[in-house]
Amino acid sequence: MNAPEPFAQHAWLADTHEVINVSTELADYDMYTQDKALVEAVRREGAGWAHEDLTAFGRLTGSAEYLDLGAQANRFGPELDTHDRFGNRVDLVRFHPAYHRFMKTAIEHGLHSSPWADPKPGAHVARAAHVYLQTQAEAGHGCPIAMTFAAVPSLRSTPALAALWEPKITARHYDPRNVPDSQKAGLTIGMAMTEKQGGSDVRANTTRAYPLGAGGEGQAYELVGHKYFVSAPMCDAFLVLAQAPGGLTCFLVPRWRPDGSKNPLQVLRLKRKMGNVSNASSETELRGALGWMVGEEGRGARTIIEMVAMTRFECMVGSSAGQRQAVSQALHHCSVRSAFGRVLNQQPLMRNVLADMALEQEGSLALTLRIGRALDHRDDPHEDLLVRLCTAVGKYWICKRTPHLVYEAMECVGGSGVMEDSPFPRLFRESPVNAIWEGSGNIQCLDVLRAMQKTPGVVDAYFAEVGKARGASAALDRWVDGIQGLLQDPADAEYRARDLVDRMALGIQAALLVQHAPAAVADAFCASRLADGGHRNYGTLPRGVDVGALIERATPRVETMG
Ligand SMILES: Cc1cc2nc3c(=O)[nH]c(=O)nc-3n(C[C@H](O)[C@H](O)[C@H](O)COP(=O)(O)OP(=O)(O)OC[C@H]3O[C@@H](n4cnc5c(N)ncnc54)[C@H](O)[C@@H]3O)c2cc1C
């Protein structure tokens, strides 16, 4: 007699894993055309000619394969080999192939150089929009891309050096080999300012520069010192701040010397970072490293500020992108998942949260691409003054608003959002970085005050810009009058600087939305951000807001991309 089969007859009882009411991947979607606010802003700010390119690029960045590569580049972070197996110093950083794929794509699409190589109206806006899409798939590689892009204006302060280096810096050719620049057709650039004893205050730098001959602009020096943060140490050259006999000065330090020997720019270790993992950041020593003086002796901060201005803009782009990816994920999830008998995006309180996050993100994007347009027209004094002031305002505000927004988006997904196989842990860990580097929050606010003191025209430019929306919203008019009132009282200006810059950021965002966004967006922004007490937690939009329109506008639709 056969033994009984106790489970066979109850197999249907073991069927506990019917998968219902769960979300799907936000993947294989058209990241550009599904972002209505982006498409409109690109057109408005002068880069409508890039629509076709951006459409194709958005299909790439929204593809399942590309998004997965973004996860891989961070799961398998970079490793450092200081020496080869024979004992030769190599300072080689090894990256996962996914990282190289992002670098190659970025460089081949000109994300590191297009406005310099092909300047035209809309060039900065088009490039920023590409970066915004690319960053949503992977943020870390954006660091060397941004630094390479940003180095050009600083380098141009010494035309002889720019003539030698710029063609290869702007070339659309990615060559990650650890070989002298003379053997490459395309180069990347990093920057080394921060030291242990001072990051914000670069005047505290102790790295020294000794002239090898007569010295002076464009001439060779040897640099000795340590740099406590050097990201992307596999770049082909670095803009480095060091104390020359005449004071703090900027130098271009190559990874290899022109004679083919290794420049003693030695990577001690890679940082173990909570976020921005795909990007290698290092501690580095200069042990008599060769470098050429860029700009005037003793004017290093002035020279490198040209680079920093561009990287600050990049922080606005990057954080706006992080916000967009987080909000897209939340909107997508809540369009699929139900609780208590309704799809989440139909629950009144969730609608308030989703619409509020979408508003925040659209404000970030509007300001970012407005500054992109200003960068495209710096020969116009108004636009130039706007860049000077509102890059600091926007960098401060947008980057600082990002961690909380990303966290709220994560909460919309619930517990699964906390899991490492969701995109949220990476988005969240990335979210504070832009606020801290390239001048932390307080430094941006102090820079706003400095700009106002040294270049009073920036104040007029700000009010002229927000004045374009005068009369369209009583709340905005009152808000702007309030800022003018604050500026009449210079007492304790530093102590009160964050309050001022918060208000300026909201004022210009509201002015842009009032002029250009659909009424549902502009009205909701003014009602929630310019009301007494300001904005509190997400989900506190007042009654009367057309949340349906906001959710509909911002929700990306997943579709098959033929
Ligand atoms: C992932 C990562 C990568 C980096 N890569 C690079 C790189 O490639 N090259 C490079 O040069 N640096 C790099 N940095 C360093 C970064 O730029 C600095 O950390 C940053 O500038 C702040 O400097 P710090 O860390 O020395 O802080 P500090 O300068 O000590 O500042 C600490 C805090 O004090 C505040 N503060 C400073 N002065 C004032 C003041 N007067 N009033 C009020 N508050 C003030 C600051 O806002 C900040 O919040 C990187 C940092 C990170 C996190």
Coordinates of C-alpha atoms and ligand atoms in Angstrom, one line a residue:
M1 CA 0.0 0.0 0.0
N2 CA 1.4 3.4 -0.9
A3 CA 2.0 6.0 1.8
P4 CA -0.4 8.9 1.8
E5 CA 0.6 12.1 0.2
P6 CA -0.5 14.6 2.8
F7 CA 0.2 17.8 0.9
A8 CA -0.8 16.9 -2.6
Q9 CA -4.5 17.0 -1.8
H10 CA -4.2 20.4 -0.2
A11 CA -1.9 22.0 -2.7
W12 CA -4.4 24.8 -3.4
L13 CA -4.1 25.7 0.3
A14 CA -0.3 26.4 -0.1
D15 CA -1.0 29.0 -2.8
T16 CA -0.5 32.0 -0.7
H17 CA 1.5 34.2 -3.1
E18 CA -1.0 35.6 -5.5
V19 CA 0.6 39.0 -6.3
I20 CA -2.1 41.6 -6.4
N21 CA -2.3 45.3 -5.8
V22 CA 1.4 45.9 -6.1
S23 CA 3.1 48.6 -8.1
T24 CA 5.2 48.1 -11.3
E25 CA 8.6 49.4 -12.3
L26 CA 8.6 53.0 -13.6
A27 CA 10.8 51.9 -16.5
D28 CA 10.7 51.9 -20.3
Y29 CA 9.0 55.3 -20.2
D30 CA 9.7 58.4 -22.2
M31 CA 11.4 60.4 -19.5
Y32 CA 11.4 63.7 -21.5
T33 CA 8.0 63.9 -23.2
Q34 CA 6.3 62.5 -20.1
D35 CA 7.6 65.5 -18.2
K36 CA 5.3 68.3 -19.3
A37 CA 6.9 70.9 -17.1
L38 CA 10.3 70.1 -18.6
V39 CA 9.1 70.2 -22.2
E40 CA 7.5 73.6 -21.7
A41 CA 10.5 75.0 -19.8
V42 CA 13.0 73.9 -22.4
R43 CA 10.9 75.6 -25.1
R44 CA 10.3 78.7 -23.0
E45 CA 14.0 79.2 -22.1
G46 CA 15.2 79.0 -25.7
A47 CA 16.1 75.4 -26.4
G48 CA 13.0 74.3 -28.4
W49 CA 15.5 73.3 -31.1
A50 CA 16.7 70.5 -28.9
H51 CA 13.3 68.8 -28.7
E52 CA 14.1 65.9 -31.0
D53 CA 17.4 65.2 -29.3
L54 CA 15.9 65.3 -25.9
T55 CA 13.1 63.0 -26.9
A56 CA 15.6 60.4 -28.0
F57 CA 17.7 61.0 -25.0
G58 CA 14.7 60.7 -22.6
R59 CA 13.8 57.4 -24.1
L60 CA 17.3 56.2 -23.4
T61 CA 17.4 57.5 -19.8
G62 CA 13.9 56.1 -19.1
S63 CA 14.7 52.6 -20.5
A64 CA 14.7 49.7 -18.1
E65 CA 18.2 48.7 -19.1
Y66 CA 19.6 52.2 -18.4
L67 CA 17.9 52.6 -15.1
D68 CA 19.2 49.2 -14.0
L69 CA 22.7 50.2 -15.0
G70 CA 22.3 53.2 -12.7
A71 CA 21.6 50.8 -9.8
Q72 CA 24.6 48.6 -10.7
A73 CA 27.0 51.6 -10.9
N74 CA 26.2 52.3 -7.3
R75 CA 25.9 48.7 -6.1
F76 CA 29.5 48.0 -7.3
G77 CA 31.3 51.1 -6.4
P78 CA 34.9 52.2 -7.4
E79 CA 38.0 50.6 -6.0
L80 CA 41.5 52.0 -5.7
D81 CA 44.8 50.4 -6.6
T82 CA 47.5 52.7 -5.3
H83 CA 50.3 50.4 -6.7
D84 CA 50.5 47.6 -9.3
R85 CA 51.6 44.2 -8.4
F86 CA 55.2 45.0 -9.0
G87 CA 55.2 48.0 -6.6
N88 CA 54.9 50.8 -9.1
R89 CA 52.7 53.7 -8.1
V90 CA 49.7 53.7 -10.4
D91 CA 46.8 55.5 -8.5
L92 CA 44.3 53.5 -10.6
V93 CA 40.6 53.7 -9.8
R94 CA 38.6 50.8 -11.1
F95 CA 34.9 51.3 -11.9
H96 CA 32.1 49.0 -12.8
P97 CA 31.3 48.9 -16.6
A98 CA 28.0 50.5 -15.8
Y99 CA 29.8 53.6 -14.6
H100 CA 31.8 53.8 -17.8
R101 CA 28.6 53.5 -19.9
F102 CA 27.3 56.6 -18.2
M103 CA 30.5 58.5 -18.7
K104 CA 30.7 57.5 -22.3
T105 CA 27.0 58.4 -23.0
A106 CA 27.4 61.8 -21.2
I107 CA 30.5 62.7 -23.1
E108 CA 29.3 61.5 -26.5
H109 CA 26.2 63.7 -26.0
G110 CA 28.3 66.7 -25.0
L111 CA 27.0 66.9 -21.4
H112 CA 30.5 68.0 -20.5
S113 CA 31.0 70.7 -23.1
S114 CA 28.3 71.5 -25.6
P115 CA 27.8 75.2 -24.7
W116 CA 31.5 75.8 -25.0
A117 CA 32.0 73.8 -28.2
D118 CA 28.9 75.0 -29.9
P119 CA 27.7 78.2 -28.2
K120 CA 24.2 79.4 -29.3
P121 CA 21.0 80.6 -27.7
G122 CA 19.6 77.8 -25.7
A123 CA 22.9 75.8 -25.5
H124 CA 23.1 75.9 -21.7
V125 CA 19.4 75.1 -21.4
A126 CA 19.6 72.1 -23.7
R127 CA 22.6 70.8 -22.0
A128 CA 21.0 71.2 -18.5
A129 CA 17.9 69.4 -19.7
H130 CA 20.1 66.5 -20.9
V131 CA 21.9 66.4 -17.6
Y132 CA 18.5 66.5 -15.8
L133 CA 17.5 63.4 -17.6
Q134 CA 20.8 61.6 -17.3
T135 CA 21.0 62.3 -13.6
Q136 CA 17.6 60.6 -13.0
A137 CA 19.2 57.4 -14.1
E138 CA 22.5 57.9 -12.3
A139 CA 23.8 60.9 -10.4
G140 CA 27.4 60.0 -9.3
H141 CA 29.1 60.2 -12.6
G142 CA 27.7 63.7 -13.0
C143 CA 30.5 64.9 -10.7
P144 CA 33.4 64.5 -13.2
I145 CA 31.1 65.5 -16.0
A146 CA 30.1 68.7 -14.2
M147 CA 33.7 69.5 -13.2
T148 CA 35.0 69.0 -16.8
F149 CA 32.2 71.3 -18.1
A150 CA 32.8 73.9 -15.3
A151 CA 36.6 74.0 -15.7
V152 CA 36.5 75.7 -19.1
P153 CA 35.7 79.3 -17.9
S154 CA 38.5 79.2 -15.3
L155 CA 41.0 77.8 -17.8
R156 CA 40.1 80.5 -20.2
S157 CA 41.6 83.1 -17.8
T158 CA 45.0 81.9 -19.1
P159 CA 44.4 81.7 -22.9
A160 CA 47.7 79.9 -23.6
L161 CA 46.7 77.0 -21.4
A162 CA 43.1 77.0 -22.7
A163 CA 44.4 76.8 -26.3
L164 CA 46.4 73.7 -25.4
W165 CA 43.8 71.9 -23.3
E166 CA 40.3 73.1 -24.3
P167 CA 40.1 71.1 -27.6
K168 CA 40.5 67.8 -25.8
I169 CA 38.4 68.8 -22.8
T170 CA 35.5 69.7 -25.1
A171 CA 35.9 66.7 -27.5
R172 CA 33.1 64.2 -27.4
H173 CA 35.5 61.3 -26.8
Y174 CA 35.6 59.3 -23.6
D175 CA 38.9 57.6 -22.8
P176 CA 39.2 56.3 -19.3
R177 CA 42.7 54.9 -19.6
N178 CA 45.3 55.9 -17.0
V179 CA 47.8 57.2 -19.6
P180 CA 49.3 60.7 -20.3
D181 CA 46.9 63.2 -21.9
S182 CA 49.1 63.4 -25.0
Q183 CA 47.9 59.9 -25.8
K184 CA 44.2 60.7 -25.5
A185 CA 41.7 62.4 -27.8
G186 CA 39.4 63.4 -24.9
L187 CA 40.1 64.6 -21.3
T188 CA 38.3 65.0 -18.0
I189 CA 39.0 67.6 -15.4
G190 CA 38.6 67.5 -11.6
M191 CA 39.2 70.1 -8.9
A192 CA 41.0 70.1 -5.6
M193 CA 40.4 72.9 -3.2
T194 CA 39.2 71.4 0.1
E195 CA 41.8 70.6 2.8
K196 CA 41.4 69.1 6.3
Q197 CA 41.5 72.4 8.1
G198 CA 39.3 74.3 5.7
G199 CA 36.8 73.6 2.9
S200 CA 34.5 76.7 2.8
D201 CA 37.4 78.9 3.9
V202 CA 39.9 78.1 1.2
R203 CA 42.1 80.9 2.4
A204 CA 43.1 78.4 5.1
N205 CA 44.7 76.2 2.4
T206 CA 48.3 75.3 3.2
T207 CA 49.3 73.5 0.0
R208 CA 52.3 75.3 -1.3
A209 CA 53.5 76.1 -4.9
Y210 CA 57.1 76.6 -5.8
P211 CA 58.0 78.2 -9.1
L212 CA 60.3 76.1 -11.3
G213 CA 61.6 79.1 -13.2
A214 CA 60.7 82.8 -13.2
G215 CA 57.1 81.9 -12.3
G216 CA 54.0 83.7 -13.3
E217 CA 50.8 83.0 -15.2
G218 CA 51.0 79.9 -17.4
Q219 CA 54.4 79.0 -15.9
A220 CA 55.4 75.7 -14.2
Y221 CA 55.4 75.1 -10.5
E222 CA 55.7 72.2 -8.1
L223 CA 53.0 71.7 -5.5
V224 CA 53.3 70.2 -2.1
G225 CA 50.4 69.5 0.2
H226 CA 47.3 67.4 0.9
K227 CA 43.8 67.7 -0.4
Y228 CA 41.1 66.1 1.8
F229 CA 38.4 65.8 -0.9
V230 CA 39.4 65.2 -4.5
S231 CA 36.5 63.6 -6.4
A232 CA 37.0 61.7 -9.6
P233 CA 40.8 61.3 -9.0
M234 CA 41.0 59.5 -12.4
C235 CA 40.5 62.8 -14.2
D236 CA 43.3 63.7 -16.5
A237 CA 44.0 67.0 -14.8
F238 CA 42.8 69.1 -11.8
L239 CA 42.3 72.7 -11.0
V240 CA 44.1 73.0 -7.7
L241 CA 44.3 75.9 -5.2
A242 CA 47.7 76.4 -3.5
Q243 CA 49.7 79.1 -1.8
A244 CA 52.2 80.6 -4.3
P245 CA 54.7 83.2 -3.0
G246 CA 52.1 85.9 -3.9
G247 CA 49.1 84.2 -2.2
L248 CA 46.4 81.7 -3.0
T249 CA 46.6 80.8 -6.6
C250 CA 44.9 78.4 -9.1
F251 CA 47.0 75.7 -10.9
L252 CA 46.3 73.1 -13.6
V253 CA 47.9 69.9 -12.4
P254 CA 48.0 67.0 -14.9
R255 CA 47.9 63.3 -13.8
W256 CA 50.9 62.6 -15.9
R257 CA 53.9 64.8 -16.7
P258 CA 54.6 65.8 -20.3
D259 CA 57.7 63.6 -20.3
G260 CA 55.4 60.6 -19.7
S261 CA 56.3 60.0 -16.1
K262 CA 53.7 59.9 -13.4
N263 CA 53.0 63.2 -11.7
P264 CA 53.2 62.7 -7.9
L265 CA 49.5 63.4 -7.3
Q266 CA 49.0 60.4 -5.0
V267 CA 45.7 59.0 -4.0
L268 CA 45.8 57.9 -0.4
R269 CA 42.4 56.4 -0.1
L270 CA 38.9 56.6 -1.4
K271 CA 36.2 58.1 0.9
R272 CA 33.5 55.7 2.2
K273 CA 30.5 57.8 1.4
M274 CA 26.8 57.4 2.5
G275 CA 25.7 58.4 -1.0
N276 CA 27.1 59.4 -4.3
V277 CA 28.7 55.9 -4.2
S278 CA 29.4 55.4 -7.9
N279 CA 31.6 58.5 -7.9
A280 CA 35.1 58.0 -6.5
S281 CA 36.1 60.7 -4.0
S282 CA 39.6 60.6 -2.5
E283 CA 42.2 62.0 -0.2
T284 CA 45.2 63.0 -2.2
E285 CA 48.7 64.2 -1.6
L286 CA 50.7 66.4 -3.9
R287 CA 54.4 65.5 -3.5
G288 CA 56.1 68.0 -5.8
A289 CA 53.4 67.6 -8.4
L290 CA 53.9 69.7 -11.6
G291 CA 51.2 72.4 -12.3
W292 CA 50.8 75.4 -14.4
M293 CA 49.5 78.7 -13.0
V294 CA 46.0 79.6 -14.1
G295 CA 45.0 83.2 -13.8
E296 CA 46.9 85.7 -11.8
E297 CA 49.1 84.9 -8.8
G298 CA 47.3 85.6 -5.5
R299 CA 43.9 85.6 -7.3
G300 CA 43.2 81.9 -7.0
A301 CA 39.7 82.2 -5.4
R302 CA 38.7 84.7 -8.1
T303 CA 40.0 82.3 -10.9
I304 CA 38.3 79.2 -9.6
I305 CA 35.1 80.9 -8.7
E306 CA 34.3 80.8 -12.5
M307 CA 34.4 77.0 -12.2
V308 CA 32.4 77.0 -8.9
A309 CA 29.7 79.2 -10.4
M310 CA 29.1 76.5 -13.0
T311 CA 29.2 73.6 -10.6
R312 CA 26.7 75.5 -8.4
F313 CA 24.3 75.7 -11.3
E314 CA 24.9 72.0 -11.8
C315 CA 23.8 71.4 -8.2
M316 CA 20.5 73.1 -9.1
V317 CA 20.1 70.8 -12.1
G318 CA 21.1 67.7 -10.2
S319 CA 18.8 68.3 -7.2
S320 CA 15.9 69.3 -9.5
A321 CA 16.5 66.0 -11.3
G322 CA 16.6 64.0 -8.0
Q323 CA 13.3 65.6 -7.0
R324 CA 11.8 64.8 -10.3
Q325 CA 12.8 61.1 -10.2
A326 CA 11.5 60.8 -6.6
V327 CA 8.2 62.5 -7.4
S328 CA 7.8 60.5 -10.6
Q329 CA 8.3 57.3 -8.6
A330 CA 5.7 58.4 -6.0
L331 CA 3.1 59.5 -8.6
H332 CA 3.6 56.2 -10.5
H333 CA 3.2 54.1 -7.4
C334 CA 0.2 55.9 -6.2
S335 CA -1.5 55.5 -9.6
V336 CA -1.3 51.7 -9.3
R337 CA -1.6 50.9 -5.6
S338 CA -4.9 50.9 -3.7
A339 CA -5.6 51.1 0.0
F340 CA -8.9 51.3 1.8
G341 CA -10.8 50.7 -1.4
R342 CA -9.3 53.4 -3.6
V343 CA -6.3 53.9 -5.7
L344 CA -3.9 55.9 -3.6
N345 CA -3.9 58.9 -6.0
Q346 CA -7.7 59.1 -5.4
Q347 CA -7.4 59.3 -1.6
P348 CA -8.0 63.0 -0.7
L349 CA -5.1 63.3 1.7
M350 CA -2.6 61.5 -0.6
R351 CA -3.8 63.8 -3.5
N352 CA -2.8 66.7 -1.3
V353 CA 0.7 65.2 -0.7
L354 CA 1.3 64.3 -4.3
A355 CA 0.2 67.6 -5.7
D356 CA 2.3 69.5 -3.1
M357 CA 5.4 67.6 -4.1
A358 CA 4.8 68.1 -7.8
L359 CA 4.5 71.8 -7.1
E360 CA 7.8 71.9 -5.3
Q361 CA 9.5 70.1 -8.1
E362 CA 8.1 72.3 -10.8
G363 CA 9.3 75.4 -8.9
S364 CA 12.8 73.9 -8.8
L365 CA 12.8 73.2 -12.5
A366 CA 11.5 76.6 -13.5
L367 CA 14.2 78.4 -11.6
T368 CA 16.9 76.1 -12.8
L369 CA 16.2 76.5 -16.5
R370 CA 15.6 80.2 -16.1
I371 CA 19.2 80.4 -14.8
G372 CA 20.2 78.2 -17.8
R373 CA 18.7 80.8 -20.0
A374 CA 20.6 83.6 -18.2
L375 CA 23.9 81.6 -18.7
D376 CA 23.1 81.6 -22.5
H377 CA 22.8 85.4 -22.5
R378 CA 25.6 86.7 -20.2
D379 CA 26.4 89.4 -22.6
D380 CA 23.1 91.0 -21.5
P381 CA 23.8 92.8 -18.2
H382 CA 20.5 91.8 -16.6
E383 CA 21.0 88.1 -17.3
D384 CA 24.6 88.3 -16.0
L385 CA 23.5 89.9 -12.8
L386 CA 20.8 87.2 -12.5
V387 CA 23.4 84.5 -12.8
R388 CA 25.5 86.2 -10.1
L389 CA 22.7 86.4 -7.6
C390 CA 20.2 83.7 -8.3
T391 CA 22.7 80.8 -8.8
A392 CA 23.5 81.2 -5.1
V393 CA 19.8 81.6 -4.2
G394 CA 18.7 78.6 -6.3
K395 CA 21.6 76.4 -5.2
Y396 CA 20.8 77.1 -1.6
W397 CA 17.1 76.6 -1.8
I398 CA 16.6 73.8 -4.3
C399 CA 19.4 71.6 -2.9
K400 CA 18.2 72.2 0.7
R401 CA 14.6 71.3 -0.2
T402 CA 15.5 68.0 -1.8
P403 CA 16.1 65.5 1.1
H404 CA 12.8 66.2 2.7
L405 CA 11.0 65.9 -0.6
V406 CA 12.7 62.6 -1.5
Y407 CA 11.8 61.3 1.9
E408 CA 8.2 62.2 1.5
A409 CA 8.1 60.5 -1.9
M410 CA 9.6 57.4 -0.3
E411 CA 6.9 57.5 2.3
C412 CA 4.3 57.5 -0.5
V413 CA 5.6 54.1 -1.5
G414 CA 5.4 52.9 2.0
G415 CA 7.7 50.2 3.4
S416 CA 8.9 48.9 0.0
G417 CA 10.4 52.4 -0.6
V418 CA 12.8 51.8 2.2
M419 CA 14.1 48.5 0.7
E420 CA 17.4 48.5 -1.1
D421 CA 15.9 47.1 -4.3
S422 CA 13.8 50.2 -4.6
P423 CA 15.3 53.4 -6.1
F424 CA 14.6 55.4 -3.0
P425 CA 17.5 54.5 -0.8
R426 CA 19.9 55.7 -3.5
L427 CA 17.8 58.8 -4.2
F428 CA 17.7 59.6 -0.5
R429 CA 21.4 59.1 0.2
E430 CA 22.2 61.3 -2.8
S431 CA 19.9 64.0 -1.7
P432 CA 22.0 65.9 0.8
V433 CA 25.2 65.9 -1.2
N434 CA 24.5 68.9 -3.5
A435 CA 23.5 71.0 -0.6
I436 CA 26.9 70.4 1.1
W437 CA 29.5 70.6 -1.7
E438 CA 30.2 73.6 -3.9
G439 CA 29.5 75.9 -1.0
S440 CA 27.2 74.6 1.8
G441 CA 23.9 76.4 2.6
N442 CA 25.2 79.1 4.8
I443 CA 28.0 79.9 2.4
Q444 CA 25.4 80.4 -0.4
C445 CA 23.4 82.8 1.8
L446 CA 26.6 84.7 2.7
D447 CA 27.4 84.8 -1.0
V448 CA 24.0 86.4 -1.7
L449 CA 24.9 89.2 0.9
R450 CA 28.3 89.6 -0.7
A451 CA 26.9 89.9 -4.2
M452 CA 24.5 92.6 -2.9
Q453 CA 27.2 94.5 -1.2
K454 CA 29.8 94.3 -4.0
T455 CA 27.5 94.5 -7.0
P456 CA 24.4 96.4 -6.0
G457 CA 23.0 96.0 -9.5
V458 CA 22.1 92.4 -8.6
V459 CA 19.3 93.7 -6.3
D460 CA 17.8 95.7 -9.1
A461 CA 18.1 92.8 -11.4
Y462 CA 16.3 90.5 -8.9
F463 CA 13.4 93.0 -8.5
A464 CA 13.2 93.6 -12.3
E465 CA 12.9 89.9 -12.8
V466 CA 10.2 89.2 -10.2
G467 CA 8.6 92.5 -11.3
K468 CA 7.7 90.9 -14.6
A469 CA 4.9 89.2 -12.7
R470 CA 3.7 92.3 -10.9
G471 CA 0.0 92.6 -10.7
A472 CA -0.7 89.0 -11.6
S473 CA -1.0 87.8 -8.0
A474 CA -1.7 89.9 -4.9
A475 CA 0.0 87.4 -2.7
L476 CA 3.2 87.6 -4.8
D477 CA 3.1 91.4 -4.9
R478 CA 2.9 91.4 -1.1
W479 CA 5.7 88.9 -0.8
V480 CA 8.0 90.9 -3.0
D481 CA 7.2 94.1 -1.1
G482 CA 8.1 92.2 2.0
I483 CA 11.5 91.3 0.6
Q484 CA 12.1 95.0 -0.2
G485 CA 11.2 95.8 3.3
L486 CA 13.7 93.3 4.7
L487 CA 16.5 94.9 2.6
Q488 CA 15.8 98.3 4.1
D489 CA 17.0 96.9 7.4
P490 CA 20.7 95.9 7.2
A491 CA 21.1 95.2 10.9
D492 CA 22.1 91.6 11.7
A493 CA 22.2 90.8 8.0
E494 CA 24.3 87.6 8.4
Y495 CA 22.1 86.3 11.2
R496 CA 19.0 86.8 9.1
A497 CA 20.4 85.7 5.8
R498 CA 18.6 82.4 5.5
D499 CA 15.3 84.1 6.1
L500 CA 16.0 86.6 3.3
V501 CA 17.3 84.0 0.8
D502 CA 14.3 81.6 1.5
R503 CA 12.0 84.5 0.6
M504 CA 14.0 85.5 -2.4
A505 CA 13.9 81.9 -3.7
L506 CA 10.2 81.5 -3.3
G507 CA 9.6 85.0 -4.8
I508 CA 11.4 84.2 -8.0
Q509 CA 10.0 80.7 -8.3
A510 CA 6.5 82.1 -7.8
A511 CA 7.1 84.9 -10.4
L512 CA 8.2 82.4 -13.0
L513 CA 5.3 80.1 -12.4
V514 CA 2.8 83.0 -12.4
Q515 CA 4.0 84.1 -15.8
H516 CA 4.5 80.7 -17.4
A517 CA 2.9 77.7 -15.7
P518 CA -0.8 76.7 -16.0
A519 CA -3.0 78.6 -13.6
A520 CA -3.6 75.5 -11.4
V521 CA 0.2 75.4 -10.7
A522 CA 0.8 79.1 -10.2
D523 CA -2.3 79.6 -8.0
A524 CA -1.4 76.6 -5.8
F525 CA 2.2 77.7 -5.5
C526 CA 1.2 81.2 -4.4
A527 CA -1.5 79.9 -2.0
S528 CA 0.7 77.4 -0.3
R529 CA 4.2 79.0 -0.4
L530 CA 3.5 82.7 0.0
A531 CA 0.8 82.5 2.7
D532 CA 1.4 83.5 6.3
G533 CA 3.7 81.0 8.0
G534 CA 5.1 79.7 4.7
H535 CA 5.2 76.1 3.6
R536 CA 5.1 73.4 6.3
N537 CA 4.9 69.7 5.7
Y538 CA 4.0 68.3 2.2
G539 CA 0.2 67.7 2.0
T540 CA -0.8 71.0 3.5
L541 CA -2.2 72.6 0.4
P542 CA -5.2 74.8 1.3
R543 CA -8.7 74.2 0.1
G544 CA -9.5 75.2 -3.5
V545 CA -6.3 73.9 -5.1
D546 CA -6.9 71.9 -8.3
V547 CA -4.9 68.9 -7.1
G548 CA -6.3 66.8 -9.9
A549 CA -4.7 69.0 -12.5
L550 CA -1.4 69.0 -10.7
I551 CA -1.3 65.2 -10.4
E552 CA -2.4 64.7 -14.0
R553 CA 0.3 67.1 -15.2
A554 CA 3.2 65.5 -13.3
T555 CA 2.4 61.8 -13.5
P556 CA 4.6 60.0 -16.0
R557 CA 2.9 57.4 -18.1
V558 CA 4.7 54.1 -18.7
E559 CA 4.3 53.1 -22.3
T560 CA 6.0 50.6 -24.6
M561 CA 8.7 52.4 -26.5
G562 CA 8.5 50.4 -29.8
Ligands
LIG1 C1 31.0 63.7 -1.7 C2 31.9 64.9 -1.6 C3 32.8 65.1 -2.7 C4 33.6 66.2 -2.6 N1 34.5 66.5 -3.6 C5 35.3 67.5 -3.6 C6 36.2 67.8 -4.6 O1 36.3 67.1 -5.6 N2 37.1 68.9 -4.5 C7 37.0 69.7 -3.4 O2 37.8 70.7 -3.4 N3 36.1 69.5 -2.4 C8 35.3 68.4 -2.5 N4 34.4 68.2 -1.5 C9 34.4 69.1 -0.3 C10 33.3 70.0 -0.2 O3 33.3 71.0 -1.2 C11 33.4 70.6 1.3 O4 33.1 69.6 2.1 C12 32.5 71.8 1.5 O5 33.0 72.9 0.7 C13 32.4 72.3 2.9 O6 33.7 72.4 3.5 P1 34.1 71.6 4.8 O7 33.7 70.2 4.7 O8 35.5 71.9 5.2 O9 33.1 72.3 5.9 P2 33.4 73.7 6.7 O10 34.0 74.7 5.7 O11 34.1 73.5 7.9 O12 31.9 74.1 7.0 C14 31.1 73.4 7.9 C15 29.8 74.2 8.1 O13 30.0 75.5 8.5 C16 29.3 76.4 7.7 N5 30.0 77.7 7.6 C17 31.3 77.9 7.2 N6 31.6 79.1 7.3 C18 30.5 79.8 7.9 C19 30.3 81.1 8.2 N7 31.1 82.1 8.0 N8 29.0 81.4 8.7 C20 28.1 80.4 8.9 N9 28.3 79.2 8.6 C21 29.5 78.8 8.1 C22 29.2 75.7 6.3 O14 28.1 76.2 5.6 C23 29.0 74.3 6.7 O15 27.7 74.0 6.9 C24 33.5 67.1 -1.5 C25 32.6 66.9 -0.5 C26 31.8 65.8 -0.6 C27 30.8 65.5 0.5

